[in-house]
XYZ file of C-alpha atoms in Angstrom:
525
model
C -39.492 -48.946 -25.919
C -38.141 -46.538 -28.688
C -38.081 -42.642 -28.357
C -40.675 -42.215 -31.637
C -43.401 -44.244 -29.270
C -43.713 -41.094 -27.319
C -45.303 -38.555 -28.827
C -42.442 -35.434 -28.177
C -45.361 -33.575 -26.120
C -45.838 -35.988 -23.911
C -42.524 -36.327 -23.128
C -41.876 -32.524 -22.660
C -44.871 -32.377 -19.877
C -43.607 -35.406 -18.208
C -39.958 -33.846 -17.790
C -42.040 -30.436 -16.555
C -44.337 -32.110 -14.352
C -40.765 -34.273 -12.930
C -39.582 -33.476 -9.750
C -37.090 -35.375 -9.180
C -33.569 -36.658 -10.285
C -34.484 -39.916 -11.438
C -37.308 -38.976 -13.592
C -34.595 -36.596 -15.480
C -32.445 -39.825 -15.599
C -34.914 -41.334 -17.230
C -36.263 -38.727 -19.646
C -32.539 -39.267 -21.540
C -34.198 -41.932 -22.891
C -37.330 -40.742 -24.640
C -36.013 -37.532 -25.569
C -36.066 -36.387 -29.171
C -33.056 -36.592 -30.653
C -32.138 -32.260 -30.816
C -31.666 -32.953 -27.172
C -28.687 -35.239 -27.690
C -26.586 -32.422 -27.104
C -27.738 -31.059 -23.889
C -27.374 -34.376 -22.262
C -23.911 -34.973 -23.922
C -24.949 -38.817 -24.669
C -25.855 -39.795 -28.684
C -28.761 -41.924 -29.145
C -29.373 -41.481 -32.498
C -26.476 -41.143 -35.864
C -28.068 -39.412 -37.935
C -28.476 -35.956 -37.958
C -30.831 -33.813 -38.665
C -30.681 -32.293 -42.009
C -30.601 -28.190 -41.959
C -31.343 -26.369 -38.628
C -30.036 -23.625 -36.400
C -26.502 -25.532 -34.632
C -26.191 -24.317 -31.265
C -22.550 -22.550 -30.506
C -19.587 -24.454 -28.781
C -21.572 -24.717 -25.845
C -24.069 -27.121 -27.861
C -27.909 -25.510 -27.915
C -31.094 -27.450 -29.405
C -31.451 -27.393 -33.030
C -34.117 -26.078 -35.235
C -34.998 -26.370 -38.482
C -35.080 -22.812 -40.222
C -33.428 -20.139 -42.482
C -32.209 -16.595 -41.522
C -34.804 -15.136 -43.585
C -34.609 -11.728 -45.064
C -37.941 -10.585 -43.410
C -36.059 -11.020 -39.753
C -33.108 -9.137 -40.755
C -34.971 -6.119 -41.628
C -37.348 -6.394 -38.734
C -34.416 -6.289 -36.629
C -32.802 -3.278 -38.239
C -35.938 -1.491 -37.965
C -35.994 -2.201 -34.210
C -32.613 -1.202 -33.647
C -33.110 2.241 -34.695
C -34.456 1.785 -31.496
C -30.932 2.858 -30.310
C -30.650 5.663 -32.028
C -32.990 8.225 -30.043
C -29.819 7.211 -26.643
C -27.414 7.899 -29.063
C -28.526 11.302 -30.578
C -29.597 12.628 -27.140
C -25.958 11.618 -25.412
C -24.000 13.455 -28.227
C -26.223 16.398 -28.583
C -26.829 17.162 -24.549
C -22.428 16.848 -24.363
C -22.335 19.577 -27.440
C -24.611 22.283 -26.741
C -23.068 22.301 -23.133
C -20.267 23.807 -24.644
C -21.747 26.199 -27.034
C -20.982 29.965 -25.424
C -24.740 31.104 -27.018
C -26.292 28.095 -24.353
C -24.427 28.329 -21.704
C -25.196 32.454 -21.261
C -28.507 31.913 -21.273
C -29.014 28.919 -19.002
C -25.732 28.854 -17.339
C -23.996 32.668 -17.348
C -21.907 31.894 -14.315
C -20.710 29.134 -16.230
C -20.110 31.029 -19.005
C -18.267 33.737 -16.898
C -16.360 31.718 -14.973
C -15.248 29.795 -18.340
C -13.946 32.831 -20.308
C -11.750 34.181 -16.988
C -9.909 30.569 -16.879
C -9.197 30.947 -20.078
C -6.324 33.592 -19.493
C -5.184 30.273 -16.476
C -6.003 29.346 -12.719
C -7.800 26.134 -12.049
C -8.756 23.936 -15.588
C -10.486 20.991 -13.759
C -13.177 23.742 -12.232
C -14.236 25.513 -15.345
C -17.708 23.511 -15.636
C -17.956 22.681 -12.636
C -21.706 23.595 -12.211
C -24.970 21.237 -10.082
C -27.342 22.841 -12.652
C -25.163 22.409 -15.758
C -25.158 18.716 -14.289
C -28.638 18.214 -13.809
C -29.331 18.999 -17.640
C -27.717 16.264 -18.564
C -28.233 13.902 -15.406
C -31.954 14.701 -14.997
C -33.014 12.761 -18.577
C -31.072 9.701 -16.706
C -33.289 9.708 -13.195
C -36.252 9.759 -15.834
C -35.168 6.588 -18.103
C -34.850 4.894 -14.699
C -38.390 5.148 -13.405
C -39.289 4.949 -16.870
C -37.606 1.510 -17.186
C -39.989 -0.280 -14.395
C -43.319 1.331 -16.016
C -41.689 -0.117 -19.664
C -41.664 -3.702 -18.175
C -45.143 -3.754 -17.475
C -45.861 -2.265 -20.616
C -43.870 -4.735 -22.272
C -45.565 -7.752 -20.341
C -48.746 -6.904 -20.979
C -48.875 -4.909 -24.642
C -45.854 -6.559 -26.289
C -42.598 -5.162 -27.458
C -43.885 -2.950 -30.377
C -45.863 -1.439 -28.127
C -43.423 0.146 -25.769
C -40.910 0.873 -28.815
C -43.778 2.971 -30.230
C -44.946 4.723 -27.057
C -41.050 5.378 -26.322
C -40.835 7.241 -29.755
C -44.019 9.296 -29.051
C -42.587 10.076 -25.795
C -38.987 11.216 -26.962
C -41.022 13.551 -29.833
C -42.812 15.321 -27.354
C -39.333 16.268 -25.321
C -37.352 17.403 -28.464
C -39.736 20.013 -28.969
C -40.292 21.410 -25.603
C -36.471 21.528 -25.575
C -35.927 23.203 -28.871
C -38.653 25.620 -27.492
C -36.951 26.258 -24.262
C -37.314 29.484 -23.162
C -35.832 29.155 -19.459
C -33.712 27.227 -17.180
C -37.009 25.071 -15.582
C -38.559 24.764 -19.056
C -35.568 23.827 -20.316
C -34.862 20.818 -17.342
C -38.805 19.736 -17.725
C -38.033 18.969 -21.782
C -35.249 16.457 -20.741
C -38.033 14.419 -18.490
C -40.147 13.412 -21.656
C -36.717 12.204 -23.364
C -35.957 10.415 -20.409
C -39.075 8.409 -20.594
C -38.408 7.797 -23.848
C -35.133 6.181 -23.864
C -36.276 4.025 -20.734
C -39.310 3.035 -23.070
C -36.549 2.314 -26.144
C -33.589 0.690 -23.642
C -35.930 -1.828 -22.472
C -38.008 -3.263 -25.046
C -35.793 -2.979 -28.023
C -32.868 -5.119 -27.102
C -35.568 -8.201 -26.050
C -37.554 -7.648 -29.353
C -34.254 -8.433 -31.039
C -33.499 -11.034 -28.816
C -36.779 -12.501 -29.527
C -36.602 -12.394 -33.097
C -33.333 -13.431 -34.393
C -32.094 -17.118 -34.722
C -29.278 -18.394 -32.634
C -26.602 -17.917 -34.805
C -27.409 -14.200 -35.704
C -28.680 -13.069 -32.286
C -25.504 -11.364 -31.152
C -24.827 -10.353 -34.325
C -28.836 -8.539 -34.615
C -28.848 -7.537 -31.360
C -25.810 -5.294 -31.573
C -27.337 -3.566 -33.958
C -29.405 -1.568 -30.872
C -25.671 -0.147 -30.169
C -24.689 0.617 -33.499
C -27.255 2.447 -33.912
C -26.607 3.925 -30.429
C -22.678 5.569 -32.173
C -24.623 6.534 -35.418
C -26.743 8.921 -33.160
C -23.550 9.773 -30.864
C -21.779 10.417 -34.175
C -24.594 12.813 -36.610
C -25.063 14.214 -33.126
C -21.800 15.422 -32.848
C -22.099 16.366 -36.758
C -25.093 18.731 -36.039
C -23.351 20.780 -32.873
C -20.351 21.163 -35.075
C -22.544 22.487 -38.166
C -24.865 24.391 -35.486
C -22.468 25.742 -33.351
C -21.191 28.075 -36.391
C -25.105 29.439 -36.578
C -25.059 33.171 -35.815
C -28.007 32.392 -33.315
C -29.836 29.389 -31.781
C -28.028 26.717 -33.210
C -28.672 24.749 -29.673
C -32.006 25.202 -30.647
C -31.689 23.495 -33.883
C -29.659 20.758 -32.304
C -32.020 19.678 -29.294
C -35.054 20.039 -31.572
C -33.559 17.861 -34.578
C -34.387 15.001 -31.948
C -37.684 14.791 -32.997
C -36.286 12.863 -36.495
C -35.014 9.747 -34.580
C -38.643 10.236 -32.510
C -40.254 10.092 -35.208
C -37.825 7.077 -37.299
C -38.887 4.714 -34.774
C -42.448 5.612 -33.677
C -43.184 4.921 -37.509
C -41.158 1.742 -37.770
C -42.497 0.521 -34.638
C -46.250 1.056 -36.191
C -44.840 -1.685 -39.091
C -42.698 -4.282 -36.713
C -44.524 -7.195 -36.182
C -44.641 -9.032 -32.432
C -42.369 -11.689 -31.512
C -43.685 -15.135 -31.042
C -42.801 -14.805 -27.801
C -44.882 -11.607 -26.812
C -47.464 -13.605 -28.842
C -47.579 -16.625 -26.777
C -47.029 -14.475 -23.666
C -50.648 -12.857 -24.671
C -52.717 -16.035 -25.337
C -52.031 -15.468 -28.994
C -50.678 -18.937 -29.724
C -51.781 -19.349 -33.515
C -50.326 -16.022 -34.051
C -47.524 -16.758 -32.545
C -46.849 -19.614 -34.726
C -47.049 -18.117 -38.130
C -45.535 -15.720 -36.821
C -42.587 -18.066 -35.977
C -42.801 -19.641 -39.279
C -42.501 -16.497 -41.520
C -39.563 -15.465 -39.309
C -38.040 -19.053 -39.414
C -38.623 -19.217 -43.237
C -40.149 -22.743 -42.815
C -43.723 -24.847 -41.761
C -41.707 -26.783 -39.655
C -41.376 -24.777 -36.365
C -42.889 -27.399 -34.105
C -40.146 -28.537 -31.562
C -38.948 -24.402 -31.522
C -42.711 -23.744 -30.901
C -43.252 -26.203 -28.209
C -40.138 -25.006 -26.154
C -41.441 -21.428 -26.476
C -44.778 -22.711 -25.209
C -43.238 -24.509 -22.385
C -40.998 -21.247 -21.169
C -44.522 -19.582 -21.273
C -46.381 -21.704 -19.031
C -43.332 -21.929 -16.581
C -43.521 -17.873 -16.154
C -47.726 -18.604 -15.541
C -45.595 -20.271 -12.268
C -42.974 -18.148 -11.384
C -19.003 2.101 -14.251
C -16.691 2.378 -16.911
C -16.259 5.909 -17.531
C -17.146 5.753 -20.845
C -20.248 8.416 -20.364
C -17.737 10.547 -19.290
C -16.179 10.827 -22.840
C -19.556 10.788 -24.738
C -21.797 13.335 -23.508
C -18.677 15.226 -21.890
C -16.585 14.734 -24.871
C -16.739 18.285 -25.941
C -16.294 20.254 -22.202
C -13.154 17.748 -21.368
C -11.590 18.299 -24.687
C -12.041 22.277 -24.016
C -10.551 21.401 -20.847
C -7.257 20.000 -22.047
C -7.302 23.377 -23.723
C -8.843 22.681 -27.232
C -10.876 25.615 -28.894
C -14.643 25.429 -29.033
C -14.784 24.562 -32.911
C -11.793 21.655 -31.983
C -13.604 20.197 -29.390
C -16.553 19.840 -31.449
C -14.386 18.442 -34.268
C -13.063 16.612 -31.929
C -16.452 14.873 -30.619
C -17.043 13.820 -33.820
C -13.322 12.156 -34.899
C -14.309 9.504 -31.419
C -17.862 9.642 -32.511
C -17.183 8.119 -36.189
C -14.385 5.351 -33.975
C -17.451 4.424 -32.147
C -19.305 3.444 -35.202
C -16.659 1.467 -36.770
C -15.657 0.094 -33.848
C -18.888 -1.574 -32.913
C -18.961 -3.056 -36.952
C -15.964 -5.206 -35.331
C -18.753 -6.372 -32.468
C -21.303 -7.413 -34.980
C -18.998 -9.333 -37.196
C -16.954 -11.084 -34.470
C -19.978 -11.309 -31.194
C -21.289 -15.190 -33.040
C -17.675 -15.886 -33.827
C -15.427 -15.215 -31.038
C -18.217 -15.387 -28.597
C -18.947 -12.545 -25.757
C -16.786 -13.535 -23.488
C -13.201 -12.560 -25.401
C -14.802 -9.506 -26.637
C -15.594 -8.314 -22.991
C -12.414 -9.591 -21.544
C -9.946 -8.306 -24.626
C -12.030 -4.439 -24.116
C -11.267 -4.421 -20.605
C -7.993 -5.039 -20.752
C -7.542 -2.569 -23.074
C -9.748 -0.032 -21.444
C -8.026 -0.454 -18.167
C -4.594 0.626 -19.615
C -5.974 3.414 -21.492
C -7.146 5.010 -18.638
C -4.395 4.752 -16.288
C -1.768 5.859 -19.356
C -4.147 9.508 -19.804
C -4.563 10.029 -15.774
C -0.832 9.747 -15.873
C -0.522 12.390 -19.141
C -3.009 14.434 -17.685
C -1.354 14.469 -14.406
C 2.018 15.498 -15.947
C 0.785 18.172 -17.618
C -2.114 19.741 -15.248
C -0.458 18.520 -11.702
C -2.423 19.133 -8.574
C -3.313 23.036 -9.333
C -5.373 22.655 -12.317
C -2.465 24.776 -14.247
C -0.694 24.092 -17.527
C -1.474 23.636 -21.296
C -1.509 20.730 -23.451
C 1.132 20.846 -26.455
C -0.375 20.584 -29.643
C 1.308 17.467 -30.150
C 0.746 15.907 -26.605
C -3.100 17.049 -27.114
C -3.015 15.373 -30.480
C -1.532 12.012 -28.605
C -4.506 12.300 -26.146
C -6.921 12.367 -28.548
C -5.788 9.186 -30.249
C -5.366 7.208 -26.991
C -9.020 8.587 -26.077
C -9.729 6.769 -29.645
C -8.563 3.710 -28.837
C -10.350 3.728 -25.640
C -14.352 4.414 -27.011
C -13.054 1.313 -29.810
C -12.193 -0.779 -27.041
C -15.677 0.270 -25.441
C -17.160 0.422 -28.570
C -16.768 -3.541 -29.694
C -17.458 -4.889 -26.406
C -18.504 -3.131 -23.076
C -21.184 -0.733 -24.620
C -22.859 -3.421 -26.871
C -22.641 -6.611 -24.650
C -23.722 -4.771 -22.082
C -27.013 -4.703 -23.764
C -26.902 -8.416 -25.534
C -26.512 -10.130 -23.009
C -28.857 -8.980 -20.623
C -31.392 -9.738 -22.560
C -30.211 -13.289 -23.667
C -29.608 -14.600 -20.343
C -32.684 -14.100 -18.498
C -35.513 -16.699 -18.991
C -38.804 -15.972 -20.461
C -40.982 -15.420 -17.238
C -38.638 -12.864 -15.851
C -37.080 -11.573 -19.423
C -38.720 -8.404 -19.739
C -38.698 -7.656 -15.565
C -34.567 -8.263 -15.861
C -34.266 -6.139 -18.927
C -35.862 -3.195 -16.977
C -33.876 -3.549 -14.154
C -30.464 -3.931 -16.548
C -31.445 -0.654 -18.114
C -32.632 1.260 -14.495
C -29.285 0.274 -13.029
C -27.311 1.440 -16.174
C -29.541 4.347 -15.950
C -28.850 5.234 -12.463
C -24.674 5.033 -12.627
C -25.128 7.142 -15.693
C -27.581 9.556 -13.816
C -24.991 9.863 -11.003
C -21.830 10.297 -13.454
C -23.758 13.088 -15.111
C -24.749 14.625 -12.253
C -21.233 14.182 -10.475
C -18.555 13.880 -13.048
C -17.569 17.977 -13.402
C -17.873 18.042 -9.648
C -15.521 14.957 -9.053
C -13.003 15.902 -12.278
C -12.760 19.220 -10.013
C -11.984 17.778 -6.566
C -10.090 14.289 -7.944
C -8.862 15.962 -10.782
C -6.521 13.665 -12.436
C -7.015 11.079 -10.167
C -10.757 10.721 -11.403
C -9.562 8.322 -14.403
C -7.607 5.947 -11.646
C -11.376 5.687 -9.630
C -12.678 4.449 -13.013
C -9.718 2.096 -13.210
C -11.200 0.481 -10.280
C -14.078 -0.613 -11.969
C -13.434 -1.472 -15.147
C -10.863 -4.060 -13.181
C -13.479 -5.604 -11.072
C -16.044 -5.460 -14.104
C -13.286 -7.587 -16.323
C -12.726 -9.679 -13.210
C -16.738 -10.672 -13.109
C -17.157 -11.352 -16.848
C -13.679 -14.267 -16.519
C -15.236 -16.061 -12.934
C -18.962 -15.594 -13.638
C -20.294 -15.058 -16.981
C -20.944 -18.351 -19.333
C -20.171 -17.858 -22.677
C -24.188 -17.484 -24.455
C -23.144 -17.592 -28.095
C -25.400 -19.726 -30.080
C -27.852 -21.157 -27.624
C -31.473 -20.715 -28.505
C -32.880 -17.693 -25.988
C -35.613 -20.517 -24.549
C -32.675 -22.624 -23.565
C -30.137 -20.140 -21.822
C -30.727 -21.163 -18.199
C -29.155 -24.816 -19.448
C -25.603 -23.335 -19.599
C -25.691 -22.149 -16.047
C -26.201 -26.104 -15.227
C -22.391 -26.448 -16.081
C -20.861 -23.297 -14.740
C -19.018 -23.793 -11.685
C -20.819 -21.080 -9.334
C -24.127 -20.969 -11.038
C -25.282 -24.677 -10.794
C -25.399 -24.321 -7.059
C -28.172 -21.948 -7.631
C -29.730 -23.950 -10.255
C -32.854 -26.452 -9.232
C -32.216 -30.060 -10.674
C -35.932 -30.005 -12.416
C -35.814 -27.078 -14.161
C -37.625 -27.623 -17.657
C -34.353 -25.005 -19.252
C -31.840 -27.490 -18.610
């Protein structure tokens, strides 16, 4: 009996209803002939023409175009990214403006212009309250993170990306209106909310909504647009900080404009097919699919998405250390406030171009080098400035940085946020929300962003404190980390490039420590 006597429905409910290995065995048989691949056995020679080729790792294909209306979509989303990125630069700068920190932090302040003429350069910031400013936004994104999953679920994508925005708007003014030190602390709680809203829903929307073969590429867009708001962050506290008065104000309030850049483009984005079909939405969902795709014929890429739908109806690197404390370490190793802020920006503008070389490279090279290659690179970095740092500072917190050694620091601290920049700070958002299937997608993508949100709570909260009592040992505890972190992504992670989101769990079938976790009748692989 030939495959076309089955009608490719049928088939798909009888390998979903299967229970058993022998029914799979079977199945090879009767299944269409995009599924060639998956089972590594050709029925058929001739292929079919056009289509969406999985990666190396051999996904389904579909028949489609990368269609201009997805591309912008996507980059609309992905400004998403920019309402972390503003708020990380921007909370590092006005931390080490002298006009804030005497009236939030005067013992700060104090204690900053005595070490100037020496003693102890690791303590000068040290400061629980200074901390919490920037920490408390953190432990808000966290719990905001689980509320955004529901929200996600049950509204859609757009939905949370426009709430998120409104959200975020509402902080930026009631911190640019800040009059005291609780006021001030209550503003960051709305932003915090905010970027939990944003962090979870915008890297699945993009997930959602780009083909295969661009989905790496798309989805690190969320991070560029992450360094463009680290970078005219920094941009703004340098211009601000030479304001005769309340340039902090100016710079904490100006985060209403990347509020307000995505509350309106979320308004315009469309849903993704998924959300659609999530919602009991099917039609939509399909012409959806089809103006995305660029084609009427979606069907076999429409089916799968149905079938991942009815299966859920059954089921530290260190790096935040150098972007919002870029500024107060820099004025540590002895730079002037204008130079730090200069500074701030130089690594800001590496961080954008840097993460150009992840978007061009991610569907290429695959995620896998990029994580490994940034590691590597990332590990050496950091033991090479604890070592500088250590020569020149010692034990006692005493000593100044040459103008030429500082110079050299600066560069190596470059090459550090690039090596971040192409592959630990976007991957760590890509892939995420690639890997996990449908049913638990949007529940995994909350918890990705309330763990990330909770290291970066406690490094903001902790880092003056530790740089104080560690001192140059600090950047050997991060060491640590970024080892075992490199050491994860070579034994455990599968390479995702290419394969069609529905289909993800299939890869895990042929990795050698996943597959014993993997149930032989799952309708993914």
């Amino acid at each position: 009996m030939s495959s076309q006597e089955h009608p490719h429905s049928y088939i798909k409910w009888w390998m979903y209803k299967s229970t058993t290995d022998h029914v799979l065995q079977v199945a090879r048989y009767f299944l269409p002939h995009r599924f060639k691949r998956s089972f590594t056995i050709t029925f058929f020679e001739e292929p079919m023409a056009g289509g969406f080729a999985g990666g190396g790792n051999g996904g389904a294909e579909y028949e489609g175009k990368v269609t201009t209306f997805v591309i912008m979509t996507c980059l609309v989303a992905a400004t998403g990214g920019l309402l972390f990125g503003y708020d990380i630069g921007i909370s590092g700068g006005v931390t080490s403006m002298d006009e804030f920190l005497l009236k939030f932090f005067p013992n700060v302040y104090h204690k900053e212009k005595a070490l100037k003429e020496g003693g102890n350069q690791y303590c000068k910031f040290d400061d629980h309250m200074l901390q919490l400013f920037t920490s408390s936004l953190y432990l808000a994104a966290l719990v905001a993170s689980f509320a955004a999953s529901i929200t996600t679920k049950a509204f859609g994508r757009k939905i949370s990306m426009l709430i998120g925005g409104l959200i975020f708007l509402v902080g930026g003014v009631l911190n640019g209106a800040a009059m005291n030190l609780v006021m001030l602390i209550i503003g960051r709680l709305p932003l915090g909310v905010g970027i939990g809203y944003a962090n979870q829903s915008v890297p699945v929307y993009l997930s959602e909504m780009a083909p295969p073969k661009l989905r790496g590429a798309l989805n690190v867009c969320f991070q560029m647009a992450v360094t463009i708001g680290i970078f005219i962050a920094n941009l703004v506290n340098y211009g601000t900080s030479h304001m005769k008065k309340n340039g902090w104000r100016v710079s904490l309030v100006l985060a209403v404009v990347p509020a307000i850049i995505m509350t309106v483009g979320a308004v315009f984005l469309p849903d993704t097919p998924n959300s659609l079909i999530d919602r009991g939405q099917k039609e939509k969902a399909k012409t959806m699919l089809q103006k995305i795709r660029g084609t009427n014929n979606v069907d076999n890429e429409f089916e799968d998405l149905i079938i991942a739908s009815d299966m859920s109806k059954q089921q530290l690197t260190g790096i935040n250390v150098i972007m919002f404390y870029a500024p107060v370490l820099f004025k540590t190793l002895g730079f002037g406030d204008g130079a730090a802020l200069m500074t701030a920006v130089i690594t800001g503008l590496v961080n954008v171009f840097a993460t150009l070389i992840s978007i061009f490279t991610v569907d290429r090279f695959g995620r896998r080098v990029l994580f490994i290659i940034g590691g590597l690179i990332m590990i050496v970095w950091q033991v090479v400035v604890g070592a500088i740092i250590a020569s020149v500072f010692g034990m006692n917190g005493q000593g100044t940085f040459s103008k030429g050694l500082g110079n050299g620091t600066v560069g190596l601290i470059c090459i550090y946020v690039a090596a971040f920049a192409w592959s630990w700070g976007p991957l760590g958002w890509l892939v995420p929300s690639e890997v996990f299937p449908m049913e638990i997608r949007s529940a995994g993508q909350s918890i990705t962003v309330s763990v990330n949100m909770f290291f970066t709570f406690v490094i903001g909260q902790l880092f003056l404190t530790m740089l104080c009592n560690m001192k140059f040992g600090l950047f050997f505890f991060f060491v640590g980390f970024v080892v075992i972190m490199t050491q994860f992504i070579l034994f455990f992670l599968p390479e995702t490039k290419g394969i069609p989101i529905e289909e993800v769990n299939r890869i895990r079938k042929n990795h050698w420590f996943w597959k014993k976790y993997m149930p032989v009748d799952d309708i993914h692989v």
